[in-house]
XYZ file of C-alpha atoms in Angstrom:
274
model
C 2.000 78.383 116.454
C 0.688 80.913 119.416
C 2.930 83.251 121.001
C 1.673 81.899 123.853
C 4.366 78.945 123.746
C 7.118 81.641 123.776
C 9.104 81.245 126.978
C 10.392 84.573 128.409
C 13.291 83.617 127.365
C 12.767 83.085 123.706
C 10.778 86.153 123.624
C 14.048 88.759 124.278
C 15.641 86.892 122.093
C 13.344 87.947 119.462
C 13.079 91.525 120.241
C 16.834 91.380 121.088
C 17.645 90.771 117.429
C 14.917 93.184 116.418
C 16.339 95.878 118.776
C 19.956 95.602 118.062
C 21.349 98.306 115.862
C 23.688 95.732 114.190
C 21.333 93.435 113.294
C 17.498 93.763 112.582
C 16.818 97.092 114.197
C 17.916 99.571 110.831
C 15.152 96.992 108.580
C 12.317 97.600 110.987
C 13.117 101.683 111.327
C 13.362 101.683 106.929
C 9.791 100.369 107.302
C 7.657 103.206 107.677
C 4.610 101.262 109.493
C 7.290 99.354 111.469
C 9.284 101.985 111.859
C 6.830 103.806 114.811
C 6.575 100.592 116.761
C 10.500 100.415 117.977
C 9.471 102.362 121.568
C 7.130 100.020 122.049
C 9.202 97.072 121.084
C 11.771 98.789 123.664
C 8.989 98.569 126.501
C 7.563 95.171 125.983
C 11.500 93.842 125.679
C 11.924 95.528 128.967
C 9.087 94.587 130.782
C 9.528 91.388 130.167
C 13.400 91.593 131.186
C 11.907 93.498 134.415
C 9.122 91.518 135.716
C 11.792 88.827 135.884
C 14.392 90.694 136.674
C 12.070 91.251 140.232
C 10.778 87.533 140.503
C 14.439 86.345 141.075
C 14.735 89.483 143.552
C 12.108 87.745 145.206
C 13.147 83.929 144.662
C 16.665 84.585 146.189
C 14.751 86.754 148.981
C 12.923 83.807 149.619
C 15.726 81.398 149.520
C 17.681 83.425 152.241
C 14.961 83.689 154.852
C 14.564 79.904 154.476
C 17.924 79.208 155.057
C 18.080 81.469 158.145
C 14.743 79.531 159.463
C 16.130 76.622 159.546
C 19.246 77.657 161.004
C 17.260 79.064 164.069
C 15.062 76.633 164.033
C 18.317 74.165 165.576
C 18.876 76.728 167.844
C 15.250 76.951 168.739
C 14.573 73.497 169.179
C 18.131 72.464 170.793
C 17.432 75.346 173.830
C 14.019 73.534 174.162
C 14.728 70.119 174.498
C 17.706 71.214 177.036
C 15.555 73.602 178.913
C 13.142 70.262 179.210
C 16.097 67.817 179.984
C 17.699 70.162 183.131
C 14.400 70.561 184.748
C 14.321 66.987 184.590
C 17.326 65.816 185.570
C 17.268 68.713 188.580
C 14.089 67.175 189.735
C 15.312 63.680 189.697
C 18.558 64.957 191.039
C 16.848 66.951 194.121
C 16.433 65.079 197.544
C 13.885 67.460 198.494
C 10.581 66.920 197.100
C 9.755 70.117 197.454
C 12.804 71.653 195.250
C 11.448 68.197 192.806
C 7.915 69.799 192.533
C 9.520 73.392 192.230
C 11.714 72.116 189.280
C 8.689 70.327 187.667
C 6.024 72.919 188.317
C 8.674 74.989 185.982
C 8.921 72.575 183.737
C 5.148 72.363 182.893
C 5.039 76.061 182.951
C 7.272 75.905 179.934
C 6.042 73.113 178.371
C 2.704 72.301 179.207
C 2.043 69.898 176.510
C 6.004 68.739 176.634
C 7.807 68.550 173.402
C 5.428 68.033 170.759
C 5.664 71.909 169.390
C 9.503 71.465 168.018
C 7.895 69.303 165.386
C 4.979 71.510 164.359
C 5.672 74.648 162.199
C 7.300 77.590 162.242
C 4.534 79.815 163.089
C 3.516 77.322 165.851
C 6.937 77.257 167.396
C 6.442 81.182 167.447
C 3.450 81.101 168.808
C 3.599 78.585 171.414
C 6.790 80.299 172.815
C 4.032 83.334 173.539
C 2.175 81.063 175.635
C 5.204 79.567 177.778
C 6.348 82.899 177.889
C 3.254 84.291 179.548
C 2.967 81.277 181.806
C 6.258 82.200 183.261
C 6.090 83.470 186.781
C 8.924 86.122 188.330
C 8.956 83.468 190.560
C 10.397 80.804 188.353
C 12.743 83.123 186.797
C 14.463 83.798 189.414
C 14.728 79.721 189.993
C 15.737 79.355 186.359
C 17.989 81.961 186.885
C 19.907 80.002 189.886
C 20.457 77.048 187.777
C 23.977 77.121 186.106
C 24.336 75.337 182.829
C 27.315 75.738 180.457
C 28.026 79.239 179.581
C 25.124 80.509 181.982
C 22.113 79.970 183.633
C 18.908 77.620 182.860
C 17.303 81.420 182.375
C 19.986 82.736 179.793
C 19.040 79.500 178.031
C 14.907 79.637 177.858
C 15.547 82.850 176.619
C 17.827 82.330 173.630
C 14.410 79.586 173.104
C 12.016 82.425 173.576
C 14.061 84.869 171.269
C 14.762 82.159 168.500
C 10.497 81.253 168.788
C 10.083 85.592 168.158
C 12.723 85.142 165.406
C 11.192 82.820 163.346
C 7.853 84.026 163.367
C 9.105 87.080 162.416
C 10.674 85.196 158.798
C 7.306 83.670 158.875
C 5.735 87.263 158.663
C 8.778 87.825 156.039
C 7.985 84.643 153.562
C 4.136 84.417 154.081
C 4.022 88.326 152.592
C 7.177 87.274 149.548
C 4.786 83.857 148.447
C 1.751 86.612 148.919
C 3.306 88.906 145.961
C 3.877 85.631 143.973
C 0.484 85.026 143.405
C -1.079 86.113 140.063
C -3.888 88.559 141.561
C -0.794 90.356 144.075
C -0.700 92.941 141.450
C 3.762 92.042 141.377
C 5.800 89.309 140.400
C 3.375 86.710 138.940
C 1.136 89.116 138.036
C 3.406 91.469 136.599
C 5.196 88.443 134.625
C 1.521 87.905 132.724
C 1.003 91.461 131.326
C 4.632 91.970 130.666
C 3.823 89.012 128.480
C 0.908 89.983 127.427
C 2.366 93.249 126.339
C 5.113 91.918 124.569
C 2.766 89.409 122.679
C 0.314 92.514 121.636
C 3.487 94.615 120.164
C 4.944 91.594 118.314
C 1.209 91.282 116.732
C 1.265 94.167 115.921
C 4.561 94.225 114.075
C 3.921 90.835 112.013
C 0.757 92.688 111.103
C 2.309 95.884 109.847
C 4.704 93.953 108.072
C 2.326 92.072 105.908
C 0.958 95.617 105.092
C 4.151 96.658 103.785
C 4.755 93.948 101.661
C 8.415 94.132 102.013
C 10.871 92.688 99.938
C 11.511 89.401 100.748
C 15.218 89.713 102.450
C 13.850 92.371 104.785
C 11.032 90.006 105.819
C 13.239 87.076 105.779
C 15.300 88.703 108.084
C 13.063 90.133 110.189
C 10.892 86.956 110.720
C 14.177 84.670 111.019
C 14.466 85.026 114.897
C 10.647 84.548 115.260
C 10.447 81.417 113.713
C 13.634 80.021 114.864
C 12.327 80.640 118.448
C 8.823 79.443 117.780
C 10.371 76.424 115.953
C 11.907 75.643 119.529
C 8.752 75.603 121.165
C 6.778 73.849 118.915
C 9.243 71.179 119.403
C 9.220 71.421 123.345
C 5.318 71.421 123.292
C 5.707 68.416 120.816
C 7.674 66.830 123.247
C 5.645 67.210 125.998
C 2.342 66.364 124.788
C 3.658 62.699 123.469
C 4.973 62.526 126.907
C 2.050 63.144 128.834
C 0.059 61.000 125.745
C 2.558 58.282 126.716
C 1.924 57.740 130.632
C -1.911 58.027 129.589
C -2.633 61.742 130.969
C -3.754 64.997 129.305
C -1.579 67.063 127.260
C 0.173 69.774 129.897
C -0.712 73.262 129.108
C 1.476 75.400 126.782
C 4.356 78.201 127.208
C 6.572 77.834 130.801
C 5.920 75.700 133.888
C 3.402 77.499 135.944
C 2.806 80.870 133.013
C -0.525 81.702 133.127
C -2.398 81.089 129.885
C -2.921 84.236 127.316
C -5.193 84.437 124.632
C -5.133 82.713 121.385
C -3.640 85.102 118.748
C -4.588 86.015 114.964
C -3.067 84.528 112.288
C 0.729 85.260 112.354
C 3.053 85.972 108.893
C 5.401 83.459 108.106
C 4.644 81.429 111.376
C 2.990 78.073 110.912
């Protein structure tokens, strides 16, 4: 099978057993054309072990400023909806039409096209309370500002709106740059992921190759190739698997090696690996 089917996982398993002084690592340094490859072994094991190490620093980044989004987003929309309901209800409440049309004329100032913008996105949201806040006269402050409401004034509330709005377009700014790095041309995360793997998937070629030109006994190479083909055993099963799954519902085979890896190049032919 390809190395390409190696998971990341599978793959420091292998060098894992290769690397470790109690197991494979004292066969491959008696080798001598083996023997030079162990630094490099060492750097494709932990590039591989980094480049996922900083995708989860990213995942759980990501994870966190979604969580606080939608956490201010209920504050954001909440303050909204209120800030809409008092002007209402003061203008209905008022026997003076001219307080009503003050009250309203504040309202629309806020919410010129009402309360359609607490469903849009998050960006929106921050955007659009930009635009009510610029449409906001001193003049209407100061009215806000002589409306009580729990804990307050009508003012104290737009602006817990108007700072939530600022707050989540600023996690915007946060996750649109994090899902940025995650693509494969970002020159991180994704990207870094494929020539980790790449790299490790070059050194490993290179050992089964200097191997054959040993011609070690056949306990060294038994041992040596044991974790190899145990692990590549496991993926030819998985991809197995798969493909008379997808064969099943009547769609094409799914590409090999992890959900979402990028594919890599189809190797030479491997020693004792079918």
């Amino acid at each position: 099978m390809a190395l390409k089917d190696l998971s990341p996982r599978q793959m420091v398993q292998i060098t894992a057993a290769w690397l470790d002084p109690e197991r494979e690592r004292p066969r491959l340094a008696s080798l001598k054309r083996c023997a030079p490859l162990l630094d490099d072994i060492e750097a494709a094991h932990d590039g591989i072990l980094k480049s996922h190490r900083r995708q989860k620093k990213a995942n759980d980044e990501l994870s966190e400023i979604q969580q606080k989004q939608v956490a201010i987003d209920q504050i954001h929309d909440r303050k909204a909806r209120g800030a809409h309901a008092v002007l209402t209800a003061f203008a209905d409440l008022a026997d003076d039409p001219e307080d009503a049309a003050i009250y309203l004329e504040i309202r629309d100032q806020l919410f010129a096209d009402g309360l359609k913008f607490i469903s849009a996105s998050y960006s929106d949201e921050a955007g659009e309370v930009k635009l009510a806040r610029d449409r906001l006269t001193p003049e209407s402050k100061a009215a806000l500002k002589a409306l009580p409401t729990p804990g307050g004034n009508l003012l104290k509330a737009v602006q817990a709106w108007f700072a939530a709005g600022d707050e989540l377009g600023k996690l915007d700014a946060q996750r649109v740059h994090l899902e940025a790095q995650d693509r494969p041309d970002a020159g991180d995360s994704r990207g870094g992921q494929l020539r980790a793997r790449n790299r490790w998937i070059k050194v490993v070629r290179s050992v089964l190759q200097m191997l054959e030109l040993e011609a070690a006994d056949a306990e060294t190479t038994r041992r040596l190739l044991a974790p190899l083909q145990r692990e590549a055993g496991k993926a030819e099963r998985r991809r197995s698997s798969g493909k008379e799954e997808a064969e099943t519902e009547g769609s094409a085979p799914p590409a090999a090696g992890d959900a979402g890896a990028p594919a890599i190049e189809e190797e030479a032919p491997e020693v004792g690996v079918d």
